[in-house]
Amino acid sequence: MPGLSHFARKVKAVEHKTLRIRVDALARVEGEGGIELHVRDGRVLDHRFRIFEPPRFFEAFLLGRSYTEVPDITARICGICPVAYQMSSVLALERALGVEVDEPVRVLRRLMYCGEWIESHALHVLFLHAPDFLRLADAFGIARLYPDMFRKGLELKKAGNDLVSLIGGREVHPVNMKVGGFHRMIAQAELDTLKERLKRARDHALDLVAWVSGFSFPDFSRDYEFVALCHPTEYPMAEGEVTSSLGLTLKSDEVEDIFVEEQVDHSHALHASIAGREGYVVGPLARFNLNHERLSPLARQAVQDAKLDAPCTNPFRSIVVRAVEILQACDDALTILEGRGLRGEALLPDIQVRAGRGSACTEAPRGLLHHRYELDEAGLVRAARIMPPTSQNQRSIESDLLHLVEASADLGEERLTWLCEQAVRNYDPCISCATHSLRPGTPRVDGWRRNDHSSPR
Amino acid sequence: MQQHRKLRLAFFDFTCCEGCQLVFLSQEDALLELASHVDIVNFREASSRREDEYDVAFIEGSISTQDDIARVRDIRQRACTLIAFGACATTGGVNKLKNRRPMEEHLRAVCGEMEHYPNTIPAMAVHEVVTCDYLLHGCPIDPRELRRLFLCLVTGRTFRQQNVPVCFECRLRENVCLYHKQIPCLGPVTRAGCGAICPRFGRGCYGCFGPKESPNTVYLRRVWEQNGVAPDEVSRAFLGFNAWAEPFRAEGEGRGA
């Protein structure tokens, strides 16, 4: 009887509870990406963090450029963290050329990096992430409901921007950094003009930590492998060894032997992993978990008051860690301004152009950023490799989505979609960074065939 | 009297670093003031709000996929005023550097043999696809010029970006000309607007605001070469962040008129 089979089909359709979550262009992230989840009867069939911002081929058009042009070009990979790209570039190129820089240069660079951390983290905490916790569309909502906190947040962000501008000329794509130092060293008297502002910023940062630690956080945690730089005395920025929470200590030139990158068909950014292991996490959470003992006393006190325990394995709490890192960067900057490090004339080194190879890792606000360059005798780039933080976090982002949805499939589509978007923003993904290039020689995954032909490298 | 309606603004990004949208967000002192005069209905980088009815569309980034073409045409149809801002949108910016080789060859060289190449076409500036009412040049744009543009929009005036060379601003700031120190500088052929930042920091301008009107690039090349800069290096200087702006491209490819 045809009627009966029709009935049977209907019953079958009811039996399965299917949920599809699809976000085409994630709001409040840098760059274009989306998420796709397919759940049937509480089981996740498909979970993808899609990155479809077209690749920009930076590593290809760096070839043949002079080492002097590299920091200006790599800055254009990211509008939020150009200093990080310039920093990793100049350090790697200095190693390739065998250049050592003076202490005042080193200290001024750290000061500039502090500025970028403050500015980038303040942007993410206030504009991109906090609205998630408050169920608001954007920071203009925060300005309405929490005008005092919003004003303090803006002042913080401005302090960071002003620090970068004062040293670098402008906050987006600064112009002053070069291989061997700076085009112009900044006099202590000029820097001192920022002292009062930074002190106020430090107070605001304390308030910010208290404010965000009062948010309510989804109960979620996973066993992560955290990877960050570790330095014996400093909270890591541009120096130290690459360290993993599961036991791994590497110099920057060993990174590519251990970290593997591969192409997948739903992302224009390479997925990174440590050979033979699951995905790993870079960024504030990783830095904090591996280096919390080296936070300044003030930041350590704030951590205690915020009841933030190390290791912190709830990625939703990364917003608190980011606020703590803003405080740390303000404190660090003030220590530098009050210390002796900047005193004395910096002699910029004479650079002998030669063929060579050098690599460097620094801590961009979003996490570990690895650069490697090979130069020919004329100082032109023969090979370039850049491993940005977001491509390293992609695996973990996807695993978080999987576990989150499995644990909370009964929340309903709307709430779950919100939660998934929030989970992606935990990582402060920078998609423009991640899609800076595609690279030859990566193994085939999901139907992308391995390249076994000549490569531009 | 008719109720005065606020201007509805939308920000969109294509292939870029999003630094120019950040310049907007980084005007901490003026941000709320600016935002109070307009209604920002679509700004993916900063807000979950998405509305498709707007008067003015700001576009950052280059057009570099087939989907982008359809999307930017759709935006053009909806917006009364369309503004391309930042070098990626106004000249193709740094993204155009990938066009120096045929896309097929480039994809094969960089990605190898693959079944599905990533979805990308040669990068285009926004005005190569749709008509733009205003262009705001710069890599990144300058916040003062952005504020001036805002003022023009809100008060209904016409905006013109200045078109004098960087030298003009450099003089106003009383910098010593870098040519006196034998430092090569693109200032004489580059559009002003940045406030002559690079000369202030003792380095030559690298042309991030693109060419000024009728620049004498040929003569500039001669001066650089007389100062001992290798011809290749001169070419590379022109092929920077506005490599496809015609006068720079021509000089960079060695066919300067």
XYZ file of C-alpha atoms in Angstrom:
714
model
C 0.000 0.000 0.000
C 1.538 3.301 -1.042
C -0.034 5.152 1.866
C 1.733 2.999 4.424
C 5.220 3.434 3.034
C 4.602 7.160 2.993
C 3.712 6.913 6.664
C 6.851 4.903 7.413
C 9.014 7.537 5.754
C 7.418 10.190 7.856
C 8.117 8.307 11.067
C 11.715 7.932 10.013
C 12.015 11.644 9.421
C 10.799 12.369 12.903
C 13.178 9.858 14.460
C 16.278 11.888 13.631
C 16.810 15.224 15.229
C 19.009 17.172 12.926
C 20.566 20.510 13.690
C 22.550 22.588 11.269
C 24.426 25.665 12.343
C 25.838 27.845 9.672
C 27.395 31.264 10.111
C 28.521 32.673 6.803
C 30.588 35.662 7.789
C 31.491 35.839 11.439
C 31.039 39.274 12.918
C 33.547 40.846 15.271
C 36.580 38.993 13.986
C 39.374 40.259 11.801
C 38.925 38.832 8.290
C 36.339 36.627 6.636
C 35.471 33.250 8.063
C 32.461 31.204 9.047
C 31.368 28.107 10.918
C 29.470 25.061 9.792
C 28.122 22.395 12.120
C 25.933 19.437 11.398
C 24.505 17.552 14.362
C 22.233 14.531 14.221
C 20.709 13.086 17.378
C 23.228 14.885 19.534
C 26.136 13.501 17.522
C 28.283 15.943 15.600
C 28.733 14.793 12.008
C 30.615 17.762 10.723
C 32.335 20.691 12.389
C 34.253 23.243 10.403
C 35.773 26.611 10.951
C 35.750 27.833 7.363
C 38.177 30.443 6.155
C 37.339 31.777 2.728
C 39.145 35.084 2.648
C 41.155 34.644 -0.559
C 44.868 33.909 -0.157
C 47.134 36.891 -0.655
C 50.449 35.183 -1.591
C 52.716 37.308 0.589
C 55.391 34.647 0.727
C 55.446 34.567 -3.069
C 55.791 38.280 -3.664
C 58.402 38.694 -0.933
C 60.745 36.738 -3.206
C 63.266 38.987 -4.906
C 62.617 41.863 -2.491
C 65.501 43.377 -0.541
C 65.774 42.598 3.171
C 65.296 46.319 3.812
C 61.788 46.214 2.300
C 60.586 43.130 4.169
C 59.362 44.689 7.459
C 57.226 47.219 5.557
C 55.687 44.506 3.383
C 54.973 41.973 6.150
C 53.313 44.709 8.255
C 50.568 44.726 5.603
C 49.608 41.172 6.507
C 47.682 42.495 9.490
C 46.240 45.900 10.336
C 45.769 45.020 14.009
C 49.191 43.564 14.743
C 51.631 45.094 12.207
C 54.288 45.525 14.924
C 54.320 41.760 15.517
C 55.013 41.123 11.833
C 57.712 43.767 11.707
C 59.250 42.414 14.899
C 59.444 38.782 13.767
C 60.764 39.936 10.367
C 63.565 42.137 11.658
C 64.683 39.584 14.250
C 64.789 36.778 11.670
C 66.615 38.967 9.143
C 69.109 40.146 11.756
C 69.933 36.507 12.436
C 70.315 35.847 8.720
C 72.747 38.762 8.448
C 74.548 38.100 11.740
C 73.565 41.479 13.181
C 73.503 42.149 16.922
C 71.539 45.118 18.266
C 72.314 47.338 21.258
C 70.381 47.234 24.529
C 68.513 50.546 23.927
C 67.208 49.159 20.613
C 66.074 45.952 22.280
C 64.297 47.876 25.026
C 62.650 50.355 22.662
C 61.346 47.433 20.614
C 59.833 45.839 23.684
C 58.219 49.152 24.584
C 56.676 49.363 21.125
C 55.441 45.769 21.379
C 53.822 46.651 24.748
C 51.915 49.378 22.917
C 50.608 46.921 20.353
C 49.578 44.374 22.997
C 47.618 47.064 24.854
C 45.943 48.377 21.708
C 45.137 44.992 20.179
C 43.923 43.365 23.392
C 41.828 46.406 24.328
C 40.198 46.254 20.903
C 39.392 42.591 21.309
C 38.231 42.719 24.921
C 36.068 45.798 24.544
C 34.891 45.818 20.935
C 34.947 42.206 19.802
C 34.548 39.858 22.746
C 32.784 41.586 25.682
C 29.563 42.090 23.657
C 29.245 38.261 23.579
C 29.127 38.016 27.355
C 26.659 40.891 27.650
C 24.428 39.694 24.782
C 25.000 42.906 22.848
C 25.544 43.445 19.129
C 28.575 45.660 19.518
C 30.648 48.026 21.653
C 28.253 50.907 21.024
C 25.882 48.949 23.274
C 28.595 48.874 25.940
C 28.996 52.624 25.532
C 25.284 52.987 26.323
C 25.068 50.572 29.242
C 28.519 50.847 30.805
C 29.689 54.331 29.771
C 32.347 54.564 32.462
C 33.980 51.244 31.589
C 33.730 52.031 27.896
C 35.508 55.349 28.379
C 38.258 53.666 30.380
C 38.623 50.970 27.742
C 38.937 53.561 25.003
C 41.513 55.453 27.017
C 43.477 52.230 27.424
C 43.344 51.528 23.723
C 44.451 55.057 23.004
C 47.410 54.737 25.380
C 48.540 51.665 23.429
C 48.027 53.384 20.084
C 49.874 56.486 21.229
C 52.825 54.413 22.363
C 53.037 52.723 18.955
C 52.576 56.056 17.152
C 55.192 57.844 19.183
C 57.817 55.195 18.444
C 56.613 54.082 15.022
C 55.061 57.179 13.459
C 51.503 55.837 13.203
C 49.549 53.044 14.830
C 48.612 51.105 11.690
C 51.673 50.100 9.647
C 54.283 52.100 11.584
C 57.345 53.205 9.629
C 60.224 53.453 12.072
C 61.397 49.864 12.564
C 64.202 48.504 10.402
C 66.712 45.687 10.322
C 69.424 46.740 12.777
C 67.259 49.053 14.876
C 65.158 52.114 14.135
C 65.352 54.810 11.483
C 65.267 57.293 14.349
C 65.793 56.462 18.015
C 63.263 58.154 20.271
C 64.654 60.379 23.025
C 63.774 59.576 26.627
C 62.238 63.052 27.027
C 59.773 62.317 24.212
C 58.806 58.992 25.755
C 58.370 60.541 29.179
C 55.415 62.537 27.861
C 53.436 59.274 27.902
C 54.234 58.335 31.498
C 51.209 59.936 33.158
C 48.893 58.526 30.519
C 50.309 55.034 30.995
C 49.874 55.275 34.749
C 46.215 56.112 34.224
C 45.989 53.286 31.703
C 47.398 50.882 34.263
C 44.644 51.858 36.716
C 42.044 51.374 34.007
C 43.534 47.966 33.215
C 43.034 46.927 36.845
C 39.388 47.979 36.574
C 39.070 46.124 33.291
C 40.363 42.880 34.843
C 37.845 43.236 37.673
C 35.033 43.997 35.226
C 35.578 41.080 32.846
C 36.235 38.601 35.660
C 32.670 39.312 36.813
C 31.178 37.997 33.560
C 29.519 34.599 33.631
C 31.521 31.965 31.805
C 30.155 28.809 30.197
C 31.302 25.766 32.115
C 33.695 24.290 29.589
C 37.228 23.046 29.660
C 39.459 20.706 27.687
C 42.908 19.184 27.870
C 44.960 21.442 25.668
C 48.551 21.465 24.617
C 49.701 25.049 25.142
C 52.587 26.482 23.143
C 54.274 29.801 23.863
C 57.659 31.399 24.232
C 59.249 31.108 27.658
C 61.908 33.448 28.950
C 63.776 32.923 32.227
C 63.055 36.389 33.626
C 60.495 38.226 31.481
C 56.888 37.675 30.507
C 57.578 36.594 26.904
C 57.319 38.978 23.965
C 60.158 38.839 21.504
C 62.631 36.563 23.247
C 62.752 33.095 24.742
C 62.376 29.513 23.627
C 59.308 27.899 22.136
C 57.875 25.734 24.888
C 54.956 23.314 25.055
C 52.962 22.336 28.122
C 53.415 18.697 27.114
C 57.159 19.032 27.202
C 58.983 20.470 24.247
C 61.623 23.170 24.154
C 62.720 24.481 20.801
C 64.815 27.213 19.273
C 63.109 29.163 16.508
C 65.100 27.373 13.790
C 63.846 23.993 15.013
C 60.176 24.991 14.882
C 59.596 23.875 11.308
C 60.984 20.407 12.060
C 58.305 19.798 14.675
C 55.309 21.857 13.595
C 53.608 20.601 10.445
C 51.286 22.640 8.272
C 48.800 21.212 5.822
C 46.055 22.347 3.514
C 42.439 21.399 4.031
C 39.661 22.097 1.576
C 37.476 24.270 3.794
C 40.137 26.769 4.715
C 42.404 29.079 2.801
C 44.735 29.016 5.786
C 47.066 26.109 6.506
C 46.255 23.965 9.525
C 49.209 23.505 11.884
C 49.862 20.652 14.262
C 52.732 19.045 16.113
C 53.621 15.840 14.283
C 51.685 12.947 15.774
C 49.609 15.006 18.195
C 46.268 16.792 18.321
C 45.971 20.512 17.691
C 47.622 22.946 20.060
C 46.816 26.389 21.407
C 48.845 29.578 21.102
C 47.929 33.003 22.455
C 47.161 34.628 25.804
C 45.938 31.435 27.476
C 49.101 29.561 26.487
C 51.387 32.418 27.492
C 49.666 32.783 30.845
C 49.689 29.079 31.646
C 53.376 28.727 30.831
C 54.585 32.065 32.220
C 52.248 33.230 34.996
C 55.129 33.190 37.483
C 56.858 35.876 35.479
C 53.954 38.334 35.550
C 54.655 41.574 37.405
C 53.641 41.646 41.096
C 50.719 43.935 40.268
C 49.464 41.610 37.536
C 49.905 38.584 39.809
C 47.784 40.309 42.445
C 45.109 41.049 39.834
C 45.150 37.391 38.794
C 44.529 36.377 42.390
C 41.722 38.882 42.839
C 40.127 37.667 39.625
C 40.282 34.101 40.951
C 42.073 32.996 37.838
C 43.900 29.747 38.486
C 46.799 28.514 36.405
C 46.582 26.446 34.356
C 43.384 27.946 33.022
C 41.735 25.480 30.643
C 38.453 27.254 30.024
C 38.938 29.135 26.734
C 35.992 31.433 27.532
C 38.125 32.893 30.328
C 40.729 34.028 27.817
C 39.088 37.459 27.984
C 40.258 37.736 31.610
C 43.766 36.651 30.654
C 43.782 39.252 27.884
C 42.830 41.943 30.402
C 45.628 40.726 32.702
C 48.061 40.948 29.785
C 46.976 44.543 29.134
C 47.830 45.284 32.749
C 51.139 43.447 32.392
C 52.011 45.416 29.234
C 51.166 48.768 30.909
C 53.258 47.804 33.901
C 56.087 46.595 31.704
C 56.051 49.802 29.657
C 56.210 51.916 32.814
C 59.077 49.846 34.191
C 60.953 50.429 30.941
C 60.260 54.176 31.023
C 61.453 54.423 34.610
C 64.419 52.087 34.199
C 67.884 52.558 32.804
C 67.479 50.396 29.711
C 66.823 53.259 27.300
C 69.701 55.412 28.527
C 72.773 55.845 26.462
C 73.412 56.232 22.795
C 72.406 53.321 20.585
C 74.991 52.628 17.945
C 73.196 51.198 14.970
C 75.201 48.297 13.574
C 76.909 48.379 10.200
C 75.188 45.740 8.157
C 77.383 43.580 5.938
C 75.050 42.166 3.309
C 75.628 38.460 2.832
C 73.773 35.285 1.988
C 72.187 33.622 4.985
C 69.211 32.117 6.659
C 67.507 33.162 9.855
C 64.322 32.598 11.765
C 62.585 34.148 14.735
C 59.492 33.616 16.849
C 57.786 36.373 18.777
C 54.529 36.584 20.703
C 51.995 38.500 18.624
C 48.956 39.505 20.694
C 47.187 36.438 19.246
C 50.091 34.067 19.848
C 53.277 32.629 18.468
C 54.385 34.131 15.158
C 57.203 32.394 13.316
C 59.174 33.897 10.409
C 62.032 32.426 8.403
C 63.973 34.037 5.562
C 66.767 33.036 3.226
C 68.758 35.814 1.602
C 71.112 35.710 -1.370
C 74.490 37.536 -1.532
C 72.741 40.747 -2.622
C 70.398 40.653 0.374
C 67.362 39.695 -1.732
C 64.822 37.262 -0.309
C 65.234 33.781 -1.779
C 62.707 32.067 0.486
C 60.211 33.222 3.080
C 58.032 31.357 5.480
C 55.518 32.841 7.874
C 53.469 30.887 10.397
C 50.795 33.113 11.927
C 48.998 32.362 15.206
C 45.501 31.871 13.816
C 46.483 29.103 11.430
C 48.005 27.317 14.412
C 44.809 27.651 16.436
C 42.413 26.408 13.751
C 42.476 22.786 14.902
C 41.710 23.725 18.484
C 38.934 26.048 17.395
C 37.303 23.174 15.521
C 37.730 20.738 18.419
C 36.210 23.308 20.788
C 33.184 23.585 18.495
C 32.836 19.797 18.446
C 32.989 19.392 22.204
C 30.861 22.420 22.888
C 28.052 21.251 20.632
C 28.167 17.712 21.966
C 27.876 19.016 25.500
C 25.140 21.552 24.791
C 23.152 20.265 21.798
C 19.889 20.774 23.694
C 20.360 24.544 23.942
C 18.465 25.228 20.746
C 19.742 26.613 17.495
C 19.803 30.299 18.281
C 21.578 30.053 21.624
C 23.973 27.424 20.342
C 24.895 29.538 17.328
C 25.688 32.446 19.636
C 27.799 30.171 21.848
C 29.731 28.777 18.873
C 30.503 32.250 17.572
C 31.667 33.227 21.031
C 33.861 30.111 21.180
C 35.599 31.123 17.956
C 36.146 34.647 19.276
C 37.846 33.176 22.363
C 40.858 32.833 20.089
C 40.689 36.376 18.711
C 41.208 34.879 15.263
C 42.928 37.075 12.730
C 41.896 35.658 9.410
C 43.700 38.196 7.246
C 46.919 37.026 8.914
C 46.082 33.393 8.445
C 45.390 33.667 4.720
C 48.527 35.592 3.939
C 49.659 32.752 1.718
C 49.401 29.250 0.462
C 52.537 27.282 0.283
C 53.873 24.481 -1.869
C 54.795 21.054 -0.655
C 51.970 20.493 1.774
C 50.452 17.038 1.996
C 47.044 16.275 0.621
C 44.095 16.381 2.980
C 40.434 16.212 1.960
C 41.094 16.142 -1.739
C 43.814 18.735 -2.176
C 46.557 16.974 -4.010
C 50.115 17.058 -2.806
C 52.412 19.267 -4.761
C 55.355 17.328 -6.108
C 56.470 19.889 -8.651
C 58.935 22.669 -8.577
C 58.362 25.300 -5.977
C 59.392 28.925 -5.886
C 61.452 28.252 -2.799
C 8.750 70.049 9.766
C 10.056 66.766 8.463
C 12.043 64.672 10.942
C 15.724 64.718 10.043
C 16.937 61.183 9.462
C 20.506 60.217 10.310
C 22.737 59.060 7.488
C 22.928 55.257 7.430
C 26.478 53.958 7.027
C 27.777 50.506 6.189
C 31.371 49.247 6.221
C 32.446 46.292 4.102
C 35.773 44.559 3.721
C 37.152 42.529 0.857
C 40.743 41.310 0.537
C 42.793 43.461 2.881
C 44.377 43.681 6.320
C 41.418 45.638 7.773
C 43.835 48.274 9.016
C 41.827 51.101 7.435
C 38.638 50.120 9.295
C 40.842 50.060 12.355
C 41.892 53.647 11.647
C 38.207 54.500 12.013
C 37.923 52.572 15.298
C 41.197 54.030 16.550
C 39.920 57.581 16.781
C 39.170 57.002 20.426
C 38.553 60.681 21.207
C 36.185 61.266 18.313
C 34.596 57.846 17.873
C 31.405 58.379 19.848
C 31.061 61.904 18.503
C 31.384 60.643 14.928
C 29.035 57.752 15.563
C 26.418 60.042 17.100
C 25.903 61.877 13.798
C 25.305 58.743 11.756
C 23.700 55.363 12.098
C 26.179 52.525 11.503
C 23.968 49.683 10.332
C 26.529 47.216 9.018
C 30.134 46.840 10.205
C 31.090 43.180 10.322
C 34.477 43.707 11.932
C 32.972 45.526 14.904
C 29.314 44.575 15.184
C 26.809 41.752 14.854
C 24.272 44.208 13.459
C 23.481 43.504 9.785
C 21.093 45.660 7.835
C 20.963 45.988 4.096
C 19.474 49.438 3.802
C 22.103 52.118 3.885
C 22.929 55.431 2.266
C 26.701 55.305 2.291
C 28.900 52.241 1.829
C 32.576 52.281 2.807
C 34.582 49.586 1.064
C 37.984 48.427 2.193
C 40.028 45.852 0.282
C 40.553 44.552 -3.238
C 38.150 42.520 -5.323
C 39.830 39.147 -5.701
C 37.165 36.449 -6.163
C 34.225 35.996 -8.538
C 31.883 36.194 -5.544
C 33.418 39.541 -4.588
C 32.367 40.969 -7.953
C 28.717 40.055 -7.383
C 28.859 41.271 -3.806
C 30.341 44.655 -4.604
C 27.819 45.166 -7.437
C 25.029 44.448 -4.993
C 26.449 46.988 -2.542
C 26.704 49.530 -5.350
C 23.009 49.089 -6.154
C 21.968 49.658 -2.566
C 24.205 52.601 -1.692
C 23.633 56.186 -2.827
C 27.266 56.971 -2.109
C 30.056 54.438 -2.418
C 33.472 55.175 -0.982
C 36.552 53.066 -1.639
C 38.980 53.650 1.205
C 42.538 52.458 1.653
C 45.079 51.552 -1.007
C 43.733 48.004 -1.495
C 40.388 49.472 -2.568
C 41.616 52.553 -4.420
C 44.529 51.095 -6.412
C 44.523 47.383 -5.591
C 47.285 47.990 -3.070
C 49.688 45.293 -2.053
C 47.302 42.639 -3.436
C 48.144 43.669 -6.984
C 51.679 42.372 -6.546
C 50.315 38.880 -7.130
C 49.100 40.002 -10.569
C 52.657 40.354 -11.790
C 52.426 36.786 -12.986
C 49.475 35.177 -14.815
C 47.142 33.807 -12.147
C 47.233 30.272 -13.580
C 50.993 30.155 -13.440
C 51.063 31.785 -10.052
C 48.589 29.356 -8.526
C 50.461 26.408 -9.981
C 53.792 27.730 -8.749
C 52.617 28.520 -5.270
C 50.020 25.850 -4.645
C 51.261 23.090 -6.918
C 49.008 20.774 -8.914
C 45.631 20.630 -7.286
C 42.130 19.531 -8.142
C 40.555 22.679 -6.773
C 42.519 25.837 -6.812
C 41.580 28.332 -4.191
C 38.871 30.626 -5.329
C 40.797 33.662 -6.482
C 41.160 35.895 -9.542
C 43.631 38.699 -10.265
C 43.091 41.431 -7.682
C 41.199 44.547 -8.765
C 40.640 47.944 -7.241
C 36.982 48.654 -6.420
C 36.606 51.241 -9.193
C 37.594 48.622 -11.766
C 34.310 46.850 -10.993
C 31.843 49.544 -9.946
C 31.718 53.335 -9.989
C 33.077 54.930 -6.841
C 31.879 58.315 -5.668
C 34.936 58.985 -3.557
C 38.377 57.455 -3.210
C 40.282 57.851 0.035
C 43.873 56.868 -0.672
C 46.552 55.622 1.702
C 48.044 52.451 3.130
C 46.672 52.977 5.710
C 44.361 55.987 5.316
C 44.986 59.011 7.484
C 42.476 59.613 10.313
C 42.354 63.373 9.708
C 41.319 62.846 6.104
C 38.718 60.306 7.203
C 37.254 62.838 9.623
C 37.166 65.455 6.884
C 35.329 63.006 4.641
C 32.860 62.311 7.447
C 32.240 66.005 7.872
C 31.554 66.367 4.144
C 29.134 63.418 4.196
C 27.178 64.649 7.181
C 26.961 68.215 5.936
C 26.335 67.250 2.319
C 29.463 68.783 0.851
C 31.713 67.370 -1.843
C 34.942 65.748 -0.686
C 38.218 66.108 -2.529
C 41.373 64.444 -1.267
C 44.366 66.735 -1.513
C 46.575 66.101 -4.462
C 49.789 67.932 -3.650
C 53.052 66.010 -3.124
C 54.350 64.874 0.271
C 57.035 67.597 -0.095
C 54.294 70.122 0.606
C 53.553 68.701 4.057
C 57.233 68.046 4.666
C 57.977 71.749 4.186
C 55.138 72.738 6.507
C 56.711 70.573 9.164
C 60.063 72.235 8.547
C 61.874 68.966 7.893
C 65.250 69.132 6.226
C 64.850 67.724 2.695
C 66.189 64.175 2.653
C 67.848 64.789 -0.716
C 70.272 67.066 1.148
C 71.320 63.935 3.038
C 71.411 61.753 -0.071
C 68.476 59.676 1.187
C 66.237 58.590 -1.721
C 62.610 59.606 -1.147
C 59.400 59.152 -3.170
C 57.958 62.318 -1.605
C 58.093 64.460 -4.773
C 55.812 62.063 -6.693
C 53.583 60.843 -3.838
C 50.239 62.264 -2.758
C 50.326 64.102 0.579
C 47.980 63.285 3.443
C 50.053 61.276 5.888
C 51.719 64.303 7.447
C 55.132 63.398 5.963
C 55.655 60.671 8.556
C 58.642 58.927 6.985
C 60.772 62.054 6.445
C 60.001 62.976 10.046
C 61.600 59.689 11.049
C 64.599 60.252 8.811
C 63.672 57.793 6.108
C 62.534 58.317 2.544
C 58.818 58.262 1.690
C 57.826 54.896 0.245
C 54.731 56.023 -1.577
C 51.939 54.507 0.503
C 49.450 57.231 -0.514
C 50.009 56.543 -4.223
C 50.982 58.950 -7.002
C 50.023 62.609 -6.918
C 48.568 64.163 -10.033
C 50.988 64.065 -13.022
C 54.103 62.974 -11.133
C 57.463 63.285 -12.846
C 58.623 59.757 -12.120
C 61.146 59.726 -14.963
C 63.097 62.602 -13.520
C 62.881 61.127 -10.036
C 64.360 57.886 -11.339
C 67.224 59.832 -12.877
C 67.932 61.602 -9.564
C 67.898 58.317 -7.658
C 70.214 56.672 -10.154
C 72.568 59.650 -10.020
C 72.627 59.140 -6.260
C 73.842 55.605 -6.783
C 70.617 53.635 -6.428
C 70.574 50.574 -8.681
C 67.888 50.628 -11.438
C 66.294 47.460 -10.016
C 65.999 49.035 -6.639
C 64.295 52.106 -8.134
C 61.804 49.835 -9.872
C 61.039 47.966 -6.673
C 60.436 51.255 -4.864
C 57.685 52.094 -7.353
C 56.232 48.589 -7.169
C 55.204 48.876 -3.531
C 51.853 49.458 -1.894
C 50.323 51.203 -4.906
C 52.141 49.213 -7.565
C 49.222 49.297 -9.999
C 48.566 53.026 -9.860
C 49.483 53.718 -13.480
C 52.372 56.215 -13.135
C 54.065 54.028 -10.508
C 53.432 50.846 -12.452
C 54.814 52.308 -15.666
C 57.987 53.527 -13.980
C 58.367 50.315 -12.003
C 58.108 48.220 -15.149
C 60.677 50.415 -16.890
C 58.320 52.076 -19.383
C 58.010 55.492 -17.767
C 56.905 58.131 -20.267
